[in-house]
Short mmCIF file of C-alpha atoms in Angstrom, two decimals:
data_model
loop_
_atom_site.label_atom_id
_atom_site.label_comp_id
_atom_site.label_asym_id
_atom_site.label_seq_id
_atom_site.Cartn_x
_atom_site.Cartn_y
_atom_site.Cartn_z
CA UNK A 39 -0.04 -0.05 -0.43
CA UNK A 40 1.71 3.22 -1.42
CA UNK A 41 -0.51 5.40 0.46
CA UNK A 42 -2.04 6.03 4.25
CA UNK A 43 -5.33 7.52 2.92
CA UNK A 44 -7.23 7.75 -0.40
CA UNK A 45 -9.22 10.91 -0.02
CA UNK A 46 -12.23 10.63 -2.72
CA UNK A 47 -13.21 14.36 -3.42
CA UNK A 48 -11.08 17.22 -3.61
CA UNK A 49 -13.97 19.42 -2.14
CA UNK A 50 -13.58 21.69 1.28
CA UNK A 51 -13.96 18.32 3.11
CA UNK A 52 -11.44 16.11 1.40
CA UNK A 53 -9.13 19.29 1.28
CA UNK A 54 -9.04 20.04 4.85
CA UNK A 55 -8.40 16.49 5.86
CA UNK A 56 -5.59 15.85 3.63
CA UNK A 57 -3.97 19.46 4.85
CA UNK A 58 -4.25 18.25 8.19
CA UNK A 59 -2.87 14.21 7.77
CA UNK A 60 0.02 15.32 5.60
CA UNK A 61 1.10 18.17 8.40
CA UNK A 62 1.06 14.92 10.22
CA UNK A 63 3.20 13.02 8.06
CA UNK A 64 0.61 10.77 6.64
CA UNK A 65 0.96 10.03 2.84
CA UNK A 66 -2.43 11.14 0.99
CA UNK A 67 -3.62 10.65 -2.54
CA UNK A 68 -6.75 12.91 -3.45
CA UNK A 69 -8.70 11.76 -6.59
CA UNK A 70 -11.16 13.97 -7.77
CA UNK A 71 -14.02 13.05 -10.81
CA UNK A 72 -14.32 16.96 -11.94
CA UNK A 73 -11.07 18.37 -13.91
CA UNK A 74 -10.16 21.09 -11.21
CA UNK A 75 -10.31 20.88 -7.37
CA UNK A 76 -12.47 22.89 -5.07
CA UNK A 77 -15.66 20.62 -5.50
CA UNK A 78 -19.13 22.88 -5.10
CA UNK A 79 -16.84 25.94 -4.03
CA UNK A 80 -14.76 26.01 -7.02
CA UNK A 81 -14.15 29.84 -8.56
CA UNK A 82 -12.75 30.67 -12.15
CA UNK A 83 -11.82 33.87 -13.39
CA UNK A 84 -13.62 35.18 -16.42
CA UNK A 85 -12.94 39.06 -17.92
CA UNK A 86 -10.86 39.34 -14.50
CA UNK A 87 -13.85 38.32 -12.62
CA UNK A 88 -13.67 35.51 -9.87
CA UNK A 89 -16.97 33.58 -10.59
CA UNK A 90 -18.26 30.79 -8.39
CA UNK A 91 -19.03 28.13 -10.99
CA UNK A 92 -21.56 26.38 -8.81
CA UNK A 93 -23.40 29.12 -6.86
CA UNK A 94 -22.76 31.55 -4.61
CA UNK A 95 -20.52 31.02 -1.32
CA UNK A 96 -19.76 33.26 1.27
CA UNK A 97 -17.79 31.94 3.97
CA UNK A 98 -19.31 32.59 7.47
CA UNK A 99 -18.63 31.42 10.83
CA UNK A 100 -18.61 32.08 14.69
CA UNK A 101 -15.77 29.29 15.26
CA UNK A 102 -12.58 30.81 15.76
CA UNK A 103 -10.70 27.49 15.11
CA UNK A 104 -12.32 26.92 11.53
CA UNK A 105 -11.87 30.84 10.60
CA UNK A 106 -7.89 30.59 11.46
CA UNK A 107 -7.72 27.18 9.66
CA UNK A 108 -8.76 28.62 6.34
CA UNK A 109 -7.17 31.91 6.94
CA UNK A 110 -4.10 29.91 6.76
CA UNK A 111 -4.43 29.47 3.07
CA UNK A 112 -6.35 32.80 1.79
CA UNK A 113 -6.52 36.25 2.80
CA UNK A 114 -10.51 37.17 3.19
CA UNK A 115 -11.99 39.89 1.98
CA UNK A 116 -14.53 41.95 4.33
CA UNK A 117 -17.95 41.12 2.00
CA UNK A 118 -21.07 41.45 3.92
CA UNK A 119 -23.95 39.32 2.42
CA UNK A 120 -26.75 41.82 2.22
CA UNK A 121 -28.95 39.74 -0.66
CA UNK A 122 -32.37 41.15 -2.07
CA UNK A 123 -35.35 39.89 -3.43
CA UNK A 124 -37.57 40.64 -6.10
CA UNK A 125 -41.45 40.08 -6.27
CA UNK A 126 -43.71 41.54 -8.83
CA UNK A 127 -41.23 44.04 -9.83
CA UNK A 128 -40.70 45.27 -6.17
CA UNK A 129 -37.27 45.26 -4.15
CA UNK A 130 -37.15 43.74 -0.78
CA UNK A 131 -34.42 43.74 1.88
CA UNK A 132 -33.18 40.35 3.22
CA UNK A 133 -33.03 38.81 5.50
CA UNK A 134 -36.25 39.58 7.19
CA UNK A 135 -35.41 42.79 9.04
CA UNK A 136 -37.00 46.39 9.48
CA UNK A 137 -36.16 47.49 5.94
CA UNK A 138 -38.40 44.42 5.17
CA UNK A 139 -41.32 45.39 7.24
CA UNK A 140 -41.09 49.22 6.23
CA UNK A 141 -41.42 47.68 2.40
CA UNK A 142 -44.38 45.95 3.08
CA UNK A 143 -46.22 47.57 5.70
CA UNK A 144 -44.96 50.82 6.51
CA UNK A 145 -43.77 49.71 9.83
CA UNK A 146 -41.37 51.80 11.56
CA UNK A 147 -40.72 50.32 14.63
CA UNK A 148 -40.22 46.97 16.15
CA UNK A 149 -43.22 47.10 17.94
CA UNK A 150 -45.01 48.06 14.82
CA UNK A 151 -43.95 44.82 12.73
CA UNK A 152 -44.32 42.58 15.88
CA UNK A 153 -48.00 43.77 16.15
CA UNK A 154 -48.63 42.98 12.72
CA UNK A 155 -47.15 39.66 12.61
CA UNK A 156 -49.03 38.56 15.96
CA UNK A 157 -52.04 39.59 14.11
CA UNK A 158 -51.44 37.57 11.25
CA UNK A 159 -50.35 34.85 13.53
CA UNK A 160 -53.66 34.67 15.41
CA UNK A 161 -55.70 35.02 11.99
CA UNK A 162 -54.20 32.07 10.95
CA UNK A 163 -54.68 30.02 14.17
CA UNK A 164 -51.38 28.26 13.91
CA UNK A 165 -50.12 27.29 17.15
CA UNK A 166 -47.86 23.94 16.56
CA UNK A 167 -46.46 24.35 13.20
CA UNK A 168 -46.23 21.12 11.67
CA UNK A 169 -44.69 21.71 8.48
CA UNK A 170 -42.74 24.48 6.67
CA UNK A 171 -45.94 26.76 5.40
CA UNK A 172 -47.15 26.81 9.19
CA UNK A 173 -43.78 27.55 10.62
CA UNK A 174 -43.28 30.44 7.96
CA UNK A 175 -46.72 31.84 8.64
CA UNK A 176 -46.30 31.38 12.45
CA UNK A 177 -42.88 33.08 12.51
CA UNK A 178 -43.18 36.17 10.35
CA UNK A 179 -46.67 36.40 8.99
CA UNK A 180 -48.91 35.77 5.84
CA UNK A 181 -47.94 38.53 4.01
CA UNK A 182 -44.12 37.56 4.13
CA UNK A 183 -44.52 34.36 3.95
CA UNK A 184 -46.71 35.02 0.48
CA UNK A 185 -44.12 37.58 -0.87
CA UNK A 186 -40.68 36.17 0.08
CA UNK A 187 -41.00 32.61 1.13
CA UNK A 188 -43.48 30.53 -0.60
CA UNK A 189 -42.54 30.75 -4.35
CA UNK A 190 -39.02 30.85 -3.76
CA UNK A 191 -38.90 27.66 -1.68
CA UNK A 192 -41.46 25.66 -4.05
CA UNK A 193 -39.19 26.49 -6.58
CA UNK A 194 -35.82 25.61 -4.78
CA UNK A 195 -37.59 22.01 -3.35
CA UNK A 196 -39.77 21.02 -5.96
CA UNK A 197 -42.63 20.77 -3.42
CA UNK A 198 -45.53 22.35 -1.62
CA UNK A 199 -44.39 24.37 1.31
CA UNK A 200 -46.89 22.57 3.35
CA UNK A 201 -45.28 19.20 2.39
CA UNK A 202 -41.95 20.13 3.45
CA UNK A 203 -40.49 19.83 6.99
CA UNK A 204 -40.66 23.08 9.20
CA UNK A 205 -36.77 23.22 9.92
CA UNK A 206 -35.62 24.30 6.73
CA UNK A 207 -37.40 27.89 7.16
CA UNK A 208 -35.05 28.00 10.55
CA UNK A 209 -32.32 28.66 8.45
CA UNK A 210 -33.85 32.16 7.49
CA UNK A 211 -32.78 35.15 10.17
CA UNK A 212 -35.70 37.15 11.49
CA UNK A 213 -34.84 40.50 13.20
CA UNK A 214 -36.18 43.50 14.32
CA UNK A 215 -33.50 45.78 13.97
CA UNK A 216 -32.67 47.84 10.72
CA UNK A 217 -29.66 45.38 9.68
CA UNK A 218 -29.51 43.95 5.88
CA UNK A 219 -26.55 41.53 6.93
CA UNK A 220 -27.60 38.23 6.27
CA UNK A 221 -25.42 36.15 8.82
CA UNK A 222 -25.16 36.57 12.59
CA UNK A 223 -21.33 35.21 12.50
CA UNK A 224 -18.31 36.91 13.88
CA UNK A 225 -16.47 36.21 10.87
CA UNK A 226 -17.49 36.63 7.13
CA UNK A 227 -15.67 37.16 3.67
CA UNK A 228 -14.88 35.50 0.22
CA UNK A 229 -11.03 34.38 -0.37
CA UNK A 230 -8.86 37.28 -2.37
CA UNK A 231 -8.37 35.20 -5.70
CA UNK A 232 -11.16 32.85 -4.99
CA UNK A 233 -12.03 29.49 -3.31
CA UNK A 234 -10.07 27.50 -6.29
CA UNK A 235 -6.78 29.09 -5.21
CA UNK A 236 -7.57 28.51 -1.40
CA UNK A 237 -7.84 24.83 -1.98
CA UNK A 238 -5.12 24.63 -4.06
CA UNK A 239 -2.92 26.23 -1.20
CA UNK A 240 -4.48 23.36 1.08
CA UNK A 241 -3.70 20.76 -1.29
CA UNK A 242 0.04 21.97 -1.71
CA UNK A 243 2.41 19.15 -1.49
CA UNK A 244 -0.47 16.83 -1.58
CA UNK A 245 -0.71 14.27 -4.57
CA UNK A 246 -3.73 14.99 -6.33
CA UNK A 247 -5.41 13.56 -9.31
CA UNK A 248 -8.39 15.02 -11.42
CA UNK A 249 -10.43 13.50 -13.69
CA UNK A 250 -10.43 10.33 -11.99
CA UNK A 251 -13.92 8.60 -11.38
CA UNK A 252 -13.33 6.53 -7.97
CA UNK A 253 -16.13 4.10 -9.03
CA UNK A 254 -14.46 3.64 -12.36
CA UNK A 255 -11.31 2.04 -10.83
CA UNK A 256 -12.57 1.14 -7.26
CA UNK A 257 -10.92 -1.58 -6.50
CA UNK A 258 -7.54 -0.57 -7.68
CA UNK A 259 -7.69 2.45 -6.22
CA UNK A 260 -9.23 1.08 -2.51
CA UNK A 261 -5.83 -1.21 -2.82
CA UNK A 262 -3.68 1.61 -2.72
CA UNK A 263 -4.15 3.17 0.84
CA UNK A 264 -4.69 1.69 4.28
CA UNK A 265 -7.84 4.00 4.48
CA UNK A 266 -10.47 5.43 2.09
CA UNK A 267 -11.94 8.86 3.00
CA UNK A 268 -14.94 9.10 0.99
CA UNK A 269 -16.80 12.47 0.36
CA UNK A 270 -19.27 11.67 -2.13
CA UNK A 271 -23.10 10.18 -1.98
CA UNK A 272 -23.27 7.51 0.16
CA UNK A 273 -26.32 5.38 -1.53
CA UNK A 274 -23.81 5.28 -4.44
CA UNK A 275 -20.91 3.79 -2.46
CA UNK A 276 -23.20 1.06 -1.27
CA UNK A 277 -24.42 0.15 -4.81
CA UNK A 278 -27.98 2.05 -3.67
CA UNK A 279 -28.67 -1.15 -1.70
CA UNK A 280 -31.67 0.17 -0.01
CA UNK A 281 -32.62 2.45 -2.68
CA UNK A 282 -31.68 5.87 -3.59
CA UNK A 283 -31.51 8.67 -1.57
CA UNK A 284 -33.72 12.08 -2.70
CA UNK A 285 -31.74 15.35 -3.57
CA UNK A 286 -32.20 18.47 -5.33
CA UNK A 287 -30.47 19.71 -8.25
CA UNK A 288 -29.71 23.00 -9.92
CA UNK A 289 -28.57 24.14 -13.27
CA UNK A 290 -26.60 27.42 -13.76
CA UNK A 291 -26.84 29.50 -16.70
CA UNK A 292 -23.46 32.14 -16.90
CA UNK A 293 -23.41 34.96 -19.18
CA UNK A 294 -20.70 37.57 -19.88
CA UNK A 295 -22.59 41.19 -20.53
CA UNK A 296 -21.22 44.04 -21.82
CA UNK A 297 -21.98 46.33 -19.01
CA UNK A 298 -19.78 47.11 -15.91
CA UNK A 299 -22.75 46.41 -13.51
CA UNK A 300 -26.02 44.50 -14.26
CA UNK A 301 -27.83 44.67 -10.62
CA UNK A 302 -25.90 46.63 -8.30
CA UNK A 303 -25.83 43.79 -5.99
CA UNK A 304 -24.02 40.21 -5.66
CA UNK A 305 -27.73 38.43 -5.15
CA UNK A 306 -31.02 38.84 -5.88
CA UNK A 307 -33.65 36.59 -5.17
CA UNK A 308 -36.85 35.99 -7.45
CA UNK A 309 -39.61 34.78 -4.96
CA UNK A 310 -42.34 34.70 -7.72
CA UNK A 311 -43.10 30.63 -8.63
CA UNK A 312 -43.51 31.79 -12.12
CA UNK A 313 -39.93 33.02 -12.60
CA UNK A 314 -37.69 29.68 -13.24
CA UNK A 315 -34.78 30.65 -11.67
CA UNK A 316 -34.48 31.50 -7.75
CA UNK A 317 -31.85 33.97 -8.04
CA UNK A 318 -29.26 35.98 -10.23
CA UNK A 319 -25.71 36.27 -8.80
CA UNK A 320 -23.42 39.05 -9.99
CA UNK A 321 -20.23 37.82 -9.54
CA UNK A 322 -17.82 40.92 -9.37
CA UNK A 323 -20.17 42.32 -6.50
CA UNK A 324 -18.32 39.36 -4.22
CA UNK A 325 -15.14 41.73 -4.36
CA UNK A 326 -15.38 45.42 -5.33
CA UNK A 327 -11.70 45.39 -5.98
CA UNK A 328 -12.03 43.26 -9.08
CA UNK A 329 -12.07 46.03 -12.06
CA UNK A 330 -13.45 45.05 -15.47
CA UNK A 331 -15.56 47.04 -18.07
CA UNK A 332 -17.90 43.98 -18.20
CA UNK A 333 -19.81 41.72 -15.70
CA UNK A 334 -20.39 38.28 -15.27
CA UNK A 335 -24.11 36.73 -14.05
CA UNK A 336 -25.27 33.60 -13.11
CA UNK A 337 -29.10 32.48 -12.88
CA UNK A 338 -29.90 29.31 -10.78
CA UNK A 339 -32.36 27.15 -11.99
CA UNK A 340 -33.41 24.16 -9.53
CA UNK A 341 -34.04 21.06 -10.91
CA UNK A 342 -35.21 17.40 -9.98
CA UNK A 343 -32.16 15.46 -9.36
CA UNK A 344 -31.66 12.53 -11.43
CA UNK A 345 -28.84 9.63 -11.83
CA UNK A 346 -25.82 11.88 -13.46
CA UNK A 347 -26.91 15.07 -12.61
CA UNK A 348 -25.45 16.92 -9.57
CA UNK A 349 -26.60 16.10 -6.13
CA UNK A 350 -26.93 20.13 -4.18
CA UNK A 351 -29.23 19.53 -1.32
CA UNK A 352 -30.36 16.68 0.58
CA UNK A 353 -34.06 16.10 0.81
CA UNK A 354 -33.76 15.68 4.70
CA UNK A 355 -37.58 14.56 5.34
CA UNK A 356 -38.71 11.83 7.59
CA UNK A 357 -38.70 9.14 4.93
CA UNK A 358 -35.31 10.06 3.32
CA UNK A 359 -33.71 10.44 6.69
CA UNK A 360 -34.76 6.92 7.58
CA UNK A 361 -33.16 5.43 4.70
CA UNK A 362 -29.94 7.51 5.62
CA UNK A 363 -30.01 5.91 8.77
CA UNK A 364 -29.67 2.53 7.18
CA UNK A 365 -26.85 3.34 5.11
CA UNK A 366 -25.23 4.99 8.11
CA UNK A 367 -25.29 1.92 9.67
CA UNK A 368 -23.46 0.25 6.82
CA UNK A 369 -20.99 2.98 7.01
CA UNK A 370 -20.39 2.22 10.55
CA UNK A 371 -19.31 -1.12 10.19
CA UNK A 372 -17.54 -0.23 7.10
CA UNK A 373 -13.68 -1.43 7.60
CA UNK A 374 -11.00 1.20 6.70
CA UNK A 375 -13.38 3.58 5.34
CA UNK A 376 -14.23 7.06 6.68
CA UNK A 377 -17.34 8.90 5.51
CA UNK A 378 -17.43 12.71 5.68
CA UNK A 379 -19.10 15.83 4.08
CA UNK A 380 -22.38 16.69 2.78
CA UNK A 381 -23.22 14.01 0.80
CA UNK A 382 -21.13 11.18 2.66
CA UNK A 383 -23.40 12.22 5.87
CA UNK A 384 -26.70 13.29 3.74
CA UNK A 385 -26.51 16.59 5.55
CA UNK A 386 -26.49 20.14 4.71
CA UNK A 387 -23.39 21.84 5.78
CA UNK A 388 -22.15 25.29 5.75
CA UNK A 389 -18.32 25.85 4.64
CA UNK A 390 -17.61 26.12 8.48
CA UNK A 391 -19.74 23.03 9.31
CA UNK A 392 -17.71 21.17 6.61
CA UNK A 393 -14.26 22.44 8.10
CA UNK A 394 -15.03 21.80 11.54
CA UNK A 395 -16.19 18.03 10.69
CA UNK A 396 -13.08 17.36 8.89
CA UNK A 397 -10.82 18.81 11.59
CA UNK A 398 -12.98 16.67 14.16
CA UNK A 399 -12.71 13.28 12.01
CA UNK A 400 -9.17 13.91 11.46
CA UNK A 401 -8.02 14.62 15.22
CA UNK A 402 -9.48 11.09 15.96
CA UNK A 403 -7.04 9.41 13.38
#
């Protein structure tokens, strides 16, 4: 066996694990089926602009260990995520805050906004929310739900909100102050030069092979290392023994435009169900120091996941979580295989969660 670890996937989890173990004197081989490292946070330079190839990624955390770790491999800028939402031609501030409530109702004070939400909550008669729709109305009222949540969410997940678990809405911040910063975390930013450069720095001195599909040469690759760190889809690893887990996928439509500014903001959500994309990203706004007479925008279209498409979001409902639990038991019993990351653990991870999970798993090795 030539290597201590074969790491399947050169995304953030795989790169973090490889870096830590390499610094401990272990020999690692990283294989990646795409032609570049970075996984879903990969970036590429187009017209002098760092473009997020697979959707917007803003690193935000209150975990100082995770923040200090990534700052070893990149300088982070001071980008603050302040997305906007467009509904029927009108613009609203996100996350839900006093700017939003003023735009919707003319409410100027927290007490006015809370009073309107409480009135709408009582009118709905919801005391114990059982699904996403009920949780949203209970939390922010009927108007915010219909204007800013319902259409976007049903496009994103391909299901009616009343059929989605309530916890999903818990990711959306709610504030009764005039603050458009989407995240509450202490640290926030985007690496100068892009995420791909950051991952390349993490993997410095590590043997990496891109364009390699683990499943096309599984036996030989597994045999070359004492342990395998697998970051791909867990159901695929076990040949879908219990059936396929459900995901949502995305399609990206990227354009180079002959203008210096298209929408004046990094992210604008489109919350009407009738508009097929969920948001438009204008990449140059992630780093205002990038000077270009052109701009690059990406429209994100949610789509059903089918074999061969990219699994982006686990469908963590009761049925799929029960199915994943069966695969997790197989994973636990798998000798010399470590499962880590969003797909292998069938869990939505923010980037800091991914780093923290990789650091935790590597600490046990």
